Amino acid sequence: MFLSEAGARPRTREVSPAERKKWVEVFKACDEDNKGYLSREDFKVAVVMLFGYKPSKIEADSVMSSINPSTSGLSLEEFVNIVRKKKEAQLYRNEIRHIFTAFDVHYRGFLTLEDFKKAFRQVAPRLSERTVIEVFREVDRDSDGHVSFRDFEYAMNYGQSES
């Protein structure tokens, strides 16, 4: 409903020359034998270098299954495209976290109905209280009277089509 309509989806953005240069340098550093591609293990090291975490087996499988089967690994352009998408998703998640934190004025890690009402009075003062309550109930997926970050993120990403 409301949040799913208002929530922005990750958008494609231009990669700055400095970012691209960094990604190419990481690609080259991980392509130790100058093969022109990254193997599964090379990709994992590159992700650690760029994002600070080791990708799961599922993530690595997903990436490696998406490449051209006639090649032995991830080309530079495929790598840059994957990194760009990961960066966009990371930035989008940070935006959602920022919005949630702005609503969570008491720093409890969850939002109450009162938090919602206060936030909506600021951002959408003409919205009826009934609508705000509907939105809160829609976003509170487990009906515990609290909207966790996970609930909030889900609503921003996917909306709630069951209602």
PDB file of C-alpha atoms in Angstrom:
ATOM      1  CA  MET A   1       0.000   0.000   0.000  1.00  0.00           C
ATOM      2  CA  PHE A   2       1.395   3.395   1.002  1.00  0.00           C
ATOM      3  CA  LEU A   3       5.029   2.598   1.844  1.00  0.00           C
ATOM      4  CA  SER A   4       5.435   0.288  -1.123  1.00  0.00           C
ATOM      5  CA  GLU A   5       4.208   3.070  -3.385  1.00  0.00           C
ATOM      6  CA  ALA A   6       6.361   5.697  -1.680  1.00  0.00           C
ATOM      7  CA  GLY A   7       9.484   3.550  -1.358  1.00  0.00           C
ATOM      8  CA  ALA A   8      12.056   4.143  -4.024  1.00  0.00           C
ATOM      9  CA  ARG A   9      13.653   1.155  -5.666  1.00  0.00           C
ATOM     10  CA  PRO A  10      17.411   0.943  -6.093  1.00  0.00           C
ATOM     11  CA  ARG A  11      18.221   3.066  -9.087  1.00  0.00           C
ATOM     12  CA  THR A  12      20.942   2.730 -11.649  1.00  0.00           C
ATOM     13  CA  ARG A  13      23.539   5.381 -11.146  1.00  0.00           C
ATOM     14  CA  GLU A  14      26.591   6.426 -13.061  1.00  0.00           C
ATOM     15  CA  VAL A  15      29.842   4.984 -11.821  1.00  0.00           C
ATOM     16  CA  SER A  16      32.418   7.676 -11.192  1.00  0.00           C
ATOM     17  CA  PRO A  17      35.782   7.300 -12.935  1.00  0.00           C
ATOM     18  CA  ALA A  18      37.448   6.983  -9.516  1.00  0.00           C
ATOM     19  CA  GLU A  19      35.111   4.135  -8.508  1.00  0.00           C
ATOM     20  CA  ARG A  20      35.612   2.317 -11.783  1.00  0.00           C
ATOM     21  CA  LYS A  21      39.381   2.731 -11.477  1.00  0.00           C
ATOM     22  CA  LYS A  22      39.297   1.210  -7.980  1.00  0.00           C
ATOM     23  CA  TRP A  23      37.188  -1.728  -9.182  1.00  0.00           C
ATOM     24  CA  VAL A  24      39.532  -2.345 -12.120  1.00  0.00           C
ATOM     25  CA  GLU A  25      42.534  -2.251  -9.758  1.00  0.00           C
ATOM     26  CA  VAL A  26      40.864  -4.799  -7.465  1.00  0.00           C
ATOM     27  CA  PHE A  27      40.024  -6.973 -10.491  1.00  0.00           C
ATOM     28  CA  LYS A  28      43.649  -6.869 -11.651  1.00  0.00           C
ATOM     29  CA  ALA A  29      44.974  -7.557  -8.150  1.00  0.00           C
ATOM     30  CA  CYS A  30      42.717 -10.601  -7.837  1.00  0.00           C
ATOM     31  CA  ASP A  31      43.530 -11.832 -11.356  1.00  0.00           C
ATOM     32  CA  GLU A  32      47.043 -12.795 -10.247  1.00  0.00           C
ATOM     33  CA  ASP A  33      47.914 -14.812 -13.345  1.00  0.00           C
ATOM     34  CA  ASN A  34      46.568 -12.170 -15.759  1.00  0.00           C
ATOM     35  CA  LYS A  35      44.019 -14.657 -17.114  1.00  0.00           C
ATOM     36  CA  GLY A  36      41.584 -11.864 -17.968  1.00  0.00           C
ATOM     37  CA  TYR A  37      38.896 -13.259 -15.701  1.00  0.00           C
ATOM     38  CA  LEU A  38      38.207 -13.976 -12.039  1.00  0.00           C
ATOM     39  CA  SER A  39      37.646 -17.489 -10.784  1.00  0.00           C
ATOM     40  CA  ARG A  40      35.171 -18.197  -7.998  1.00  0.00           C
ATOM     41  CA  GLU A  41      37.919 -17.820  -5.377  1.00  0.00           C
ATOM     42  CA  ASP A  42      39.265 -14.656  -7.028  1.00  0.00           C
ATOM     43  CA  PHE A  43      35.740 -13.193  -6.925  1.00  0.00           C
ATOM     44  CA  LYS A  44      35.424 -13.950  -3.209  1.00  0.00           C
ATOM     45  CA  VAL A  45      38.702 -12.155  -2.486  1.00  0.00           C
ATOM     46  CA  ALA A  46      37.582  -9.161  -4.577  1.00  0.00           C
ATOM     47  CA  VAL A  47      34.324  -8.907  -2.596  1.00  0.00           C
ATOM     48  CA  VAL A  48      36.278  -8.964   0.664  1.00  0.00           C
ATOM     49  CA  MET A  49      38.528  -6.187  -0.644  1.00  0.00           C
ATOM     50  CA  LEU A  50      35.628  -3.997  -1.820  1.00  0.00           C
ATOM     51  CA  PHE A  51      32.856  -4.729   0.675  1.00  0.00           C
ATOM     52  CA  GLY A  52      34.604  -6.128   3.724  1.00  0.00           C
ATOM     53  CA  TYR A  53      32.844  -9.492   3.865  1.00  0.00           C
ATOM     54  CA  LYS A  54      33.312 -12.930   2.370  1.00  0.00           C
ATOM     55  CA  PRO A  55      30.390 -13.801   0.099  1.00  0.00           C
ATOM     56  CA  SER A  56      28.351 -16.867   1.004  1.00  0.00           C
ATOM     57  CA  LYS A  57      28.415 -19.999  -1.124  1.00  0.00           C
ATOM     58  CA  ILE A  58      24.928 -19.073  -2.364  1.00  0.00           C
ATOM     59  CA  GLU A  59      26.054 -15.595  -3.442  1.00  0.00           C
ATOM     60  CA  ALA A  60      29.176 -16.944  -5.163  1.00  0.00           C
ATOM     61  CA  ASP A  61      27.118 -19.674  -6.889  1.00  0.00           C
ATOM     62  CA  SER A  62      24.595 -17.092  -8.060  1.00  0.00           C
ATOM     63  CA  VAL A  63      27.280 -14.858  -9.545  1.00  0.00           C
ATOM     64  CA  MET A  64      29.211 -17.677 -11.165  1.00  0.00           C
ATOM     65  CA  SER A  65      26.064 -19.200 -12.690  1.00  0.00           C
ATOM     66  CA  SER A  66      25.170 -15.841 -14.259  1.00  0.00           C
ATOM     67  CA  ILE A  67      28.323 -15.618 -16.375  1.00  0.00           C
ATOM     68  CA  ASN A  68      28.801 -16.791 -19.929  1.00  0.00           C
ATOM     69  CA  PRO A  69      29.223 -20.604 -19.746  1.00  0.00           C
ATOM     70  CA  SER A  70      31.834 -20.552 -22.524  1.00  0.00           C
ATOM     71  CA  THR A  71      34.229 -18.565 -20.305  1.00  0.00           C
ATOM     72  CA  SER A  72      36.234 -19.796 -17.351  1.00  0.00           C
ATOM     73  CA  GLY A  73      35.312 -16.964 -15.048  1.00  0.00           C
ATOM     74  CA  LEU A  74      34.085 -13.437 -14.540  1.00  0.00           C
ATOM     75  CA  SER A  75      35.292 -10.898 -17.123  1.00  0.00           C
ATOM     76  CA  LEU A  76      36.196  -7.347 -16.140  1.00  0.00           C
ATOM     77  CA  GLU A  77      32.932  -5.916 -17.513  1.00  0.00           C
ATOM     78  CA  GLU A  78      30.843  -8.597 -15.794  1.00  0.00           C
ATOM     79  CA  PHE A  79      32.714  -7.891 -12.552  1.00  0.00           C
ATOM     80  CA  VAL A  80      32.196  -4.119 -12.825  1.00  0.00           C
ATOM     81  CA  ASN A  81      28.484  -4.635 -13.515  1.00  0.00           C
ATOM     82  CA  ILE A  82      28.080  -6.949 -10.497  1.00  0.00           C
ATOM     83  CA  VAL A  83      29.990  -4.569  -8.223  1.00  0.00           C
ATOM     84  CA  ARG A  84      27.869  -1.623  -9.441  1.00  0.00           C
ATOM     85  CA  LYS A  85      24.673  -3.527  -8.624  1.00  0.00           C
ATOM     86  CA  LYS A  86      25.996  -4.527  -5.199  1.00  0.00           C
ATOM     87  CA  LYS A  87      26.973  -0.914  -4.498  1.00  0.00           C
ATOM     88  CA  GLU A  88      23.519   0.344  -5.530  1.00  0.00           C
ATOM     89  CA  ALA A  89      21.834  -2.215  -3.267  1.00  0.00           C
ATOM     90  CA  GLN A  90      24.144  -1.238  -0.395  1.00  0.00           C
ATOM     91  CA  LEU A  91      23.362   2.465  -0.856  1.00  0.00           C
ATOM     92  CA  TYR A  92      19.630   1.769  -1.052  1.00  0.00           C
ATOM     93  CA  ARG A  93      19.735  -0.297   2.145  1.00  0.00           C
ATOM     94  CA  ASN A  94      21.614   2.535   3.853  1.00  0.00           C
ATOM     95  CA  GLU A  95      18.886   4.972   2.740  1.00  0.00           C
ATOM     96  CA  ILE A  96      16.220   2.715   4.238  1.00  0.00           C
ATOM     97  CA  ARG A  97      18.242   2.447   7.461  1.00  0.00           C
ATOM     98  CA  HIS A  98      18.538   6.246   7.584  1.00  0.00           C
ATOM     99  CA  ILE A  99      14.765   6.698   7.200  1.00  0.00           C
ATOM    100  CA  PHE A 100      14.071   4.055   9.852  1.00  0.00           C
ATOM    101  CA  THR A 101      16.519   5.717  12.256  1.00  0.00           C
ATOM    102  CA  ALA A 102      14.857   9.094  11.682  1.00  0.00           C
ATOM    103  CA  PHE A 103      11.513   7.538  12.659  1.00  0.00           C
ATOM    104  CA  ASP A 104      13.033   5.702  15.667  1.00  0.00           C
ATOM    105  CA  VAL A 105      13.495   8.838  17.768  1.00  0.00           C
ATOM    106  CA  HIS A 106      13.825   6.817  21.006  1.00  0.00           C
ATOM    107  CA  TYR A 107      16.612   4.573  19.586  1.00  0.00           C
ATOM    108  CA  ARG A 108      14.830   1.354  20.549  1.00  0.00           C
ATOM    109  CA  GLY A 109      15.398  -0.514  17.309  1.00  0.00           C
ATOM    110  CA  PHE A 110      11.679  -0.680  16.556  1.00  0.00           C
ATOM    111  CA  LEU A 111       8.835   1.683  15.777  1.00  0.00           C
ATOM    112  CA  THR A 112       5.574   1.929  17.682  1.00  0.00           C
ATOM    113  CA  LEU A 113       2.275   3.232  16.391  1.00  0.00           C
ATOM    114  CA  GLU A 114       3.004   6.527  18.160  1.00  0.00           C
ATOM    115  CA  ASP A 115       6.370   6.773  16.345  1.00  0.00           C
ATOM    116  CA  PHE A 116       4.514   6.220  13.059  1.00  0.00           C
ATOM    117  CA  LYS A 117       1.894   8.844  13.839  1.00  0.00           C
ATOM    118  CA  LYS A 118       4.542  11.404  14.761  1.00  0.00           C
ATOM    119  CA  ALA A 119       6.621  10.687  11.641  1.00  0.00           C
ATOM    120  CA  PHE A 120       3.619  10.845   9.321  1.00  0.00           C
ATOM    121  CA  ARG A 121       2.439  14.113  10.883  1.00  0.00           C
ATOM    122  CA  GLN A 122       5.776  15.563   9.777  1.00  0.00           C
ATOM    123  CA  VAL A 123       6.060  14.037   6.307  1.00  0.00           C
ATOM    124  CA  ALA A 124       2.381  13.717   5.341  1.00  0.00           C
ATOM    125  CA  PRO A 125       0.327  15.966   7.625  1.00  0.00           C
ATOM    126  CA  ARG A 126      -2.867  15.582   5.564  1.00  0.00           C
ATOM    127  CA  LEU A 127      -2.864  11.799   5.841  1.00  0.00           C
ATOM    128  CA  SER A 128      -5.722  10.629   8.053  1.00  0.00           C
ATOM    129  CA  GLU A 129      -4.957   8.872  11.328  1.00  0.00           C
ATOM    130  CA  ARG A 130      -6.942   5.895  10.060  1.00  0.00           C
ATOM    131  CA  THR A 131      -4.626   5.591   7.055  1.00  0.00           C
ATOM    132  CA  VAL A 132      -1.535   5.841   9.275  1.00  0.00           C
ATOM    133  CA  ILE A 133      -2.928   3.042  11.471  1.00  0.00           C
ATOM    134  CA  GLU A 134      -3.605   0.917   8.361  1.00  0.00           C
ATOM    135  CA  VAL A 135      -0.051   1.480   7.137  1.00  0.00           C
ATOM    136  CA  PHE A 136       1.330   0.573  10.571  1.00  0.00           C
ATOM    137  CA  ARG A 137      -0.671  -2.659  10.683  1.00  0.00           C
ATOM    138  CA  GLU A 138       0.402  -3.485   7.146  1.00  0.00           C
ATOM    139  CA  VAL A 139       4.077  -3.006   7.945  1.00  0.00           C
ATOM    140  CA  ASP A 140       3.914  -4.780  11.344  1.00  0.00           C
ATOM    141  CA  ARG A 141       4.138  -8.210   9.731  1.00  0.00           C
ATOM    142  CA  ASP A 142       4.028 -10.264  12.937  1.00  0.00           C
ATOM    143  CA  SER A 143       1.373  -8.047  14.595  1.00  0.00           C
ATOM    144  CA  ASP A 144       3.417  -7.557  17.767  1.00  0.00           C
ATOM    145  CA  GLY A 145       2.786  -3.800  17.917  1.00  0.00           C
ATOM    146  CA  HIS A 146       6.361  -3.056  16.859  1.00  0.00           C
ATOM    147  CA  VAL A 147       7.821  -2.456  13.422  1.00  0.00           C
ATOM    148  CA  SER A 148      11.361  -3.819  13.369  1.00  0.00           C
ATOM    149  CA  PHE A 149      13.926  -2.665  10.844  1.00  0.00           C
ATOM    150  CA  ARG A 150      13.377  -5.963   9.024  1.00  0.00           C
ATOM    151  CA  ASP A 151       9.609  -5.277   8.789  1.00  0.00           C
ATOM    152  CA  PHE A 152      10.293  -1.732   7.616  1.00  0.00           C
ATOM    153  CA  GLU A 153      12.874  -2.806   5.052  1.00  0.00           C
ATOM    154  CA  TYR A 154      10.541  -5.480   3.694  1.00  0.00           C
ATOM    155  CA  ALA A 155       7.750  -2.924   3.264  1.00  0.00           C
ATOM    156  CA  MET A 156      10.084  -0.469   1.534  1.00  0.00           C
ATOM    157  CA  ASN A 157      11.392  -3.150  -0.822  1.00  0.00           C
ATOM    158  CA  TYR A 158       8.349  -5.251  -1.595  1.00  0.00           C
ATOM    159  CA  GLY A 159       5.248  -3.679  -0.105  1.00  0.00           C
ATOM    160  CA  GLN A 160       2.449  -5.704   1.374  1.00  0.00           C
ATOM    161  CA  SER A 161       0.197  -7.139  -1.310  1.00  0.00           C
ATOM    162  CA  GLU A 162      -1.763  -9.435   1.026  1.00  0.00           C
ATOM    163  CA  SER A 163      -3.975  -6.665   2.402  1.00  0.00           C
TER     164      SER A 163
END
